[in-house]
């Protein structure tokens, strides 16, 4: 007696029960060890994490599947181009911040003069009055300069951010649809959410603040040398020792952050697949396995974060020593220099204030460098999308007529695994063709080839004698359009959503399209009719209403051939039948290919193509196919109507 399918089906899709652990056991710290052993174990873990980060970094440049990551030079050129376009704003930012930082450095020098004045005990009253007025004037000037500098920095950062986001959006919208669907959904979602947010913070705040901090540090160093070379050099030498640690960090951190981003994509991919396939997971009893995979993904991500955290801890340990020691050194060298008459009390006071003032900008500069590292990594992941090659090169030929033909169509999502096997299909102008068949038989893939979404592995899909994939996209969508069960409502009015496909359409065309899809009544009852704002946070629509808006948008586009891939799957059967019937008048004269799992659609079609295992096994009218009692369609119809 055969076993229950549900009891054994989980084993048929995966044979990874005995795989190696997701995380190398050596990455787990020892629980019972001496301090020296724990230190040695930490070094080994850090070494293993570094090797993993380097491997991920190498693989990210030219991945076998998924989205690449752009080279560092590409990221640098991207930001340089953005800044070059704003030379005036950038120059104003530098000048104003330099003046503000310079004004701030005048005060310690004045206080040093005050100390010398008191120590000299000559003309104190007059000297104090003049110095006090000078200090007040400098402080007021610094406040004014700082205000305009901050305003300029904010505007510069916002403008930079707007251009960066616009570029990323344009890049994403140009992606080949076939590549979008073949790559990891979780990776793309991570890039357009987390990475965009990280890049935004880096561009908006990191770039201006890094410039400001760098200017402040540079001017502070100049001021220290002008005050006293003897007091400045020892402190600057100690501070410069941190350059080795900073350089090592800047060399290693990008690889660690690239690895972090990859692990976030991995988490999102597992989560997305599990949620979208929740019914399958439940039906096949895979809940525990999916939870275990999610836990494994999180553990892998935690190891990547531990590596970057270790890099930061090592850097900050060196910086704390290098940036705090100069305070003591300045006092010691100052005491020695004062004893031998090399420096005076005012110079010592000014030097101490400069060292104190220098530590803050240095800390901020290092912090902004870290922010820029994270932002540059996210930008590299975003710019990597732009490196995806186009899936088509438009030719010069233009269709001669509307005749759509598919010859010897074969297609594989994975090499060596065709899902279509030499399909031949010739559409008649103005006919309704229904494509039916069991799930996974290749119906949707055939629809994608007939609408020019993908290039067939062999054969061709042609309209008017020209390959669909050789047409410019803007022309292709006036010839053949695909609408799937997936839909989107954009934030805007009902009119905005519908005329998106053809922006010169008037209100009469919008109402006509709404009537055709059976949406006129409910749209007319909205608070402002077609001027009612819909989309996220606006007037809520049911899934059926959103699908009707998507279909009305398609009608406005006015292609001569429509490929409907289960376009009414989210609408109840009665509404779906009414919708498809009401479209007939408007679709008169157009060729319609309806890929459906509801056979009432096939019943109304002129011809029906039955797809089984990637082949068209039957082709004919409803009555012709039902009369074949031993045929595939007849069996499907009996099952549907029983």
Coordinates of C-alpha atoms in Angstrom, one line a residue, residues 130-372:
X130 CA 39.1 95.1 24.2
X131 CA 39.5 91.3 24.3
X132 CA 36.0 90.9 25.7
X133 CA 34.5 92.9 22.8
X134 CA 36.6 91.0 20.3
X135 CA 35.5 87.7 21.8
X136 CA 31.9 88.7 21.6
X137 CA 32.3 89.9 18.0
X138 CA 34.0 86.6 17.0
X139 CA 31.3 84.5 18.7
X140 CA 28.5 86.5 16.9
X141 CA 30.3 86.1 13.6
X142 CA 30.8 82.4 14.2
X143 CA 27.1 82.0 15.0
X144 CA 26.1 83.7 11.8
X145 CA 28.6 81.8 9.7
X146 CA 27.5 78.5 11.3
X147 CA 23.9 79.2 10.6
X148 CA 24.5 79.8 6.9
X149 CA 27.0 76.9 6.7
X150 CA 24.5 74.5 8.2
X151 CA 21.7 75.8 5.9
X152 CA 23.9 75.3 2.9
X153 CA 25.0 71.9 4.0
X154 CA 21.4 70.8 4.5
X155 CA 20.3 72.0 1.1
X156 CA 23.3 70.5 -0.5
X157 CA 22.6 67.1 1.2
X158 CA 18.9 67.1 0.3
X159 CA 19.6 68.0 -3.4
X160 CA 22.3 65.3 -3.6
X161 CA 19.9 62.8 -2.0
X162 CA 17.1 63.7 -4.5
X163 CA 19.3 63.1 -7.5
X164 CA 20.7 59.9 -6.1
X165 CA 17.2 58.5 -5.5
X166 CA 16.0 59.6 -8.9
X167 CA 18.9 57.8 -10.5
X168 CA 18.2 54.6 -8.5
X169 CA 14.5 54.7 -9.4
X170 CA 15.3 55.1 -13.1
X171 CA 17.8 52.3 -12.9
X172 CA 15.3 49.9 -11.3
X173 CA 12.6 50.8 -13.8
X174 CA 14.9 49.9 -16.7
X175 CA 15.7 46.4 -15.3
X176 CA 14.8 43.5 -17.6
X177 CA 11.6 42.0 -16.3
X178 CA 13.0 38.5 -16.9
X179 CA 16.0 39.2 -14.8
X180 CA 13.8 40.6 -12.0
X181 CA 11.8 37.4 -11.8
X182 CA 14.8 35.0 -12.1
X183 CA 16.8 36.7 -9.4
X184 CA 16.1 36.7 -5.7
X185 CA 13.1 38.7 -4.8
X186 CA 14.4 39.2 -1.2
X187 CA 17.7 40.6 -2.5
X188 CA 15.9 43.2 -4.7
X189 CA 13.5 44.1 -1.9
X190 CA 16.5 44.5 0.5
X191 CA 18.3 46.8 -2.0
X192 CA 15.3 49.1 -2.7
X193 CA 14.4 49.3 1.0
X194 CA 17.3 49.0 3.5
X195 CA 20.0 50.0 1.0
X196 CA 18.1 53.0 -0.2
X197 CA 17.5 54.1 3.3
X198 CA 21.2 53.6 4.3
X199 CA 22.3 55.4 1.2
X200 CA 19.9 58.3 1.9
X201 CA 21.3 58.8 5.4
X202 CA 24.8 58.7 4.1
X203 CA 24.2 61.2 1.3
X204 CA 21.9 63.5 3.3
X205 CA 24.1 63.7 6.5
X206 CA 27.3 61.7 6.0
X207 CA 28.7 63.6 3.0
X208 CA 28.2 67.2 4.4
X209 CA 29.2 66.3 7.9
X210 CA 32.4 64.5 6.7
X211 CA 33.3 67.6 4.7
X212 CA 32.6 69.9 7.7
X213 CA 34.6 67.6 10.1
X214 CA 37.5 67.4 7.7
X215 CA 37.7 71.2 7.3
X216 CA 37.6 71.7 11.0
X217 CA 40.4 69.1 11.6
X218 CA 42.6 70.6 8.9
X219 CA 42.1 74.2 10.2
X220 CA 42.7 73.1 13.8
X221 CA 46.0 71.5 12.8
X222 CA 47.1 74.7 11.1
X223 CA 46.1 76.8 14.1
X224 CA 48.0 74.4 16.4
X225 CA 51.2 74.8 14.3
X226 CA 50.8 78.6 14.2
X227 CA 50.4 78.8 17.9
X228 CA 53.4 76.6 18.7
X229 CA 55.2 74.0 16.7
X230 CA 56.8 72.6 19.9
X231 CA 53.4 72.0 21.5
X232 CA 51.7 70.8 18.3
X233 CA 54.1 68.3 16.9
X234 CA 54.1 65.7 19.8
X235 CA 50.3 65.7 19.9
X236 CA 50.0 65.4 16.1
X237 CA 52.5 62.6 16.0
X238 CA 50.5 60.6 18.5
X239 CA 47.3 61.3 16.7
X240 CA 48.9 60.2 13.4
X241 CA 49.6 56.7 14.8
X242 CA 45.9 56.0 14.4
X243 CA 46.2 56.3 10.6
X244 CA 47.4 52.7 10.4
X245 CA 44.3 51.4 12.2
X246 CA 42.0 53.7 10.2
X247 CA 43.5 52.5 6.9
X248 CA 43.2 48.9 7.9
X249 CA 39.5 49.5 8.9
X250 CA 38.7 51.3 5.6
X251 CA 40.3 48.4 3.7
X252 CA 38.4 45.7 5.5
X253 CA 35.0 47.4 6.4
X254 CA 33.5 47.4 2.9
X255 CA 33.9 43.7 2.6
X256 CA 32.2 43.2 5.9
X257 CA 29.3 45.5 5.1
X258 CA 28.8 43.9 1.7
X259 CA 28.6 40.6 3.5
X260 CA 26.1 42.1 6.0
X261 CA 23.9 43.3 3.1
X262 CA 24.0 39.8 1.5
X263 CA 22.8 38.2 4.7
X264 CA 19.9 40.7 5.0
X265 CA 18.9 39.7 1.5
X266 CA 19.1 36.1 2.5
X267 CA 16.8 36.6 5.4
X268 CA 14.3 38.6 3.3
X269 CA 14.4 35.9 0.6
X270 CA 13.5 33.1 3.0
X271 CA 10.9 35.2 4.7
X272 CA 9.3 36.3 1.4
X273 CA 9.3 32.7 0.0
X274 CA 7.8 31.3 3.3
X275 CA 5.0 34.0 3.5
X276 CA 4.1 33.7 -0.2
X277 CA 4.1 30.0 -0.1
X278 CA 2.4 29.7 3.3
X279 CA -0.3 27.4 2.0
X280 CA 2.2 25.1 0.4
X281 CA 4.4 25.1 3.6
X282 CA 1.3 24.1 5.6
X283 CA 0.1 21.5 3.2
X284 CA 3.5 19.8 3.0
X285 CA 4.3 20.0 6.7
X286 CA 7.3 22.2 6.1
X287 CA 6.8 24.7 8.9
X288 CA 9.5 23.5 11.1
X289 CA 12.0 23.3 8.3
X290 CA 11.2 26.9 7.1
X291 CA 11.6 28.1 10.7
X292 CA 14.9 26.3 11.0
X293 CA 16.1 27.9 7.7
X294 CA 15.1 31.4 9.0
X295 CA 17.0 30.7 12.2
X296 CA 20.0 29.7 10.2
X297 CA 19.8 32.8 8.1
X298 CA 19.7 35.0 11.2
X299 CA 22.7 33.1 12.7
X300 CA 24.7 33.7 9.5
X301 CA 23.8 37.4 9.6
X302 CA 24.8 37.6 13.2
X303 CA 28.3 36.3 12.3
X304 CA 28.6 39.0 9.6
X305 CA 27.6 41.7 12.1
X306 CA 30.1 40.4 14.7
X307 CA 32.9 40.8 12.1
X308 CA 32.1 44.4 11.4
X309 CA 31.5 45.1 15.1
X310 CA 35.0 43.7 15.8
X311 CA 36.5 45.9 13.2
X312 CA 34.8 49.0 14.8
X313 CA 35.9 47.9 18.3
X314 CA 39.5 47.5 17.2
X315 CA 39.4 50.9 15.5
X316 CA 37.8 52.7 18.4
X317 CA 40.2 51.2 20.9
X318 CA 43.2 52.7 19.0
X319 CA 41.4 56.0 18.4
X320 CA 40.5 56.4 22.1
X321 CA 44.2 56.2 23.0
X322 CA 45.5 58.2 20.1
X323 CA 42.9 61.0 20.6
X324 CA 43.0 61.3 24.4
X325 CA 46.8 61.0 25.0
X326 CA 47.6 64.4 23.4
X327 CA 45.8 66.1 26.3
X328 CA 48.4 64.8 28.7
X329 CA 51.3 65.2 26.3
X330 CA 50.5 68.9 25.6
X331 CA 50.6 69.6 29.4
X332 CA 53.8 67.8 29.9
X333 CA 55.6 69.3 26.9
X334 CA 54.1 72.7 27.8
X335 CA 55.4 72.5 31.4
X336 CA 58.9 71.6 30.1
X337 CA 58.8 74.3 27.5
X338 CA 57.7 76.9 29.9
X339 CA 60.4 76.0 32.4
X340 CA 63.0 76.6 29.7
X341 CA 61.3 79.6 28.2
X342 CA 60.4 78.1 24.9
X343 CA 56.6 78.8 25.3
X344 CA 54.5 81.1 27.4
X345 CA 51.4 80.4 29.4
X346 CA 49.1 81.8 26.7
X347 CA 50.5 79.4 24.2
X348 CA 50.1 76.5 26.5
X349 CA 46.5 77.5 27.3
X350 CA 45.7 77.9 23.5
X351 CA 47.4 74.6 22.7
X352 CA 45.3 72.7 25.4
X353 CA 42.1 74.3 24.1
X354 CA 43.0 73.4 20.5
X355 CA 43.8 69.8 21.4
X356 CA 40.5 69.6 23.3
X357 CA 38.7 71.2 20.3
X358 CA 40.4 68.8 17.9
X359 CA 39.3 65.6 19.6
X360 CA 35.6 66.3 18.9
X361 CA 35.9 66.9 15.1
X362 CA 38.3 63.9 14.8
X363 CA 35.8 61.6 16.5
X364 CA 33.0 63.0 14.3
X365 CA 35.2 62.5 11.2
X366 CA 35.9 58.9 12.0
X367 CA 32.2 58.4 12.8
X368 CA 31.2 59.9 9.5
X369 CA 33.8 57.8 7.6
X370 CA 32.1 54.8 9.1
X371 CA 28.7 56.1 8.0
X372 CA 30.1 56.8 4.6

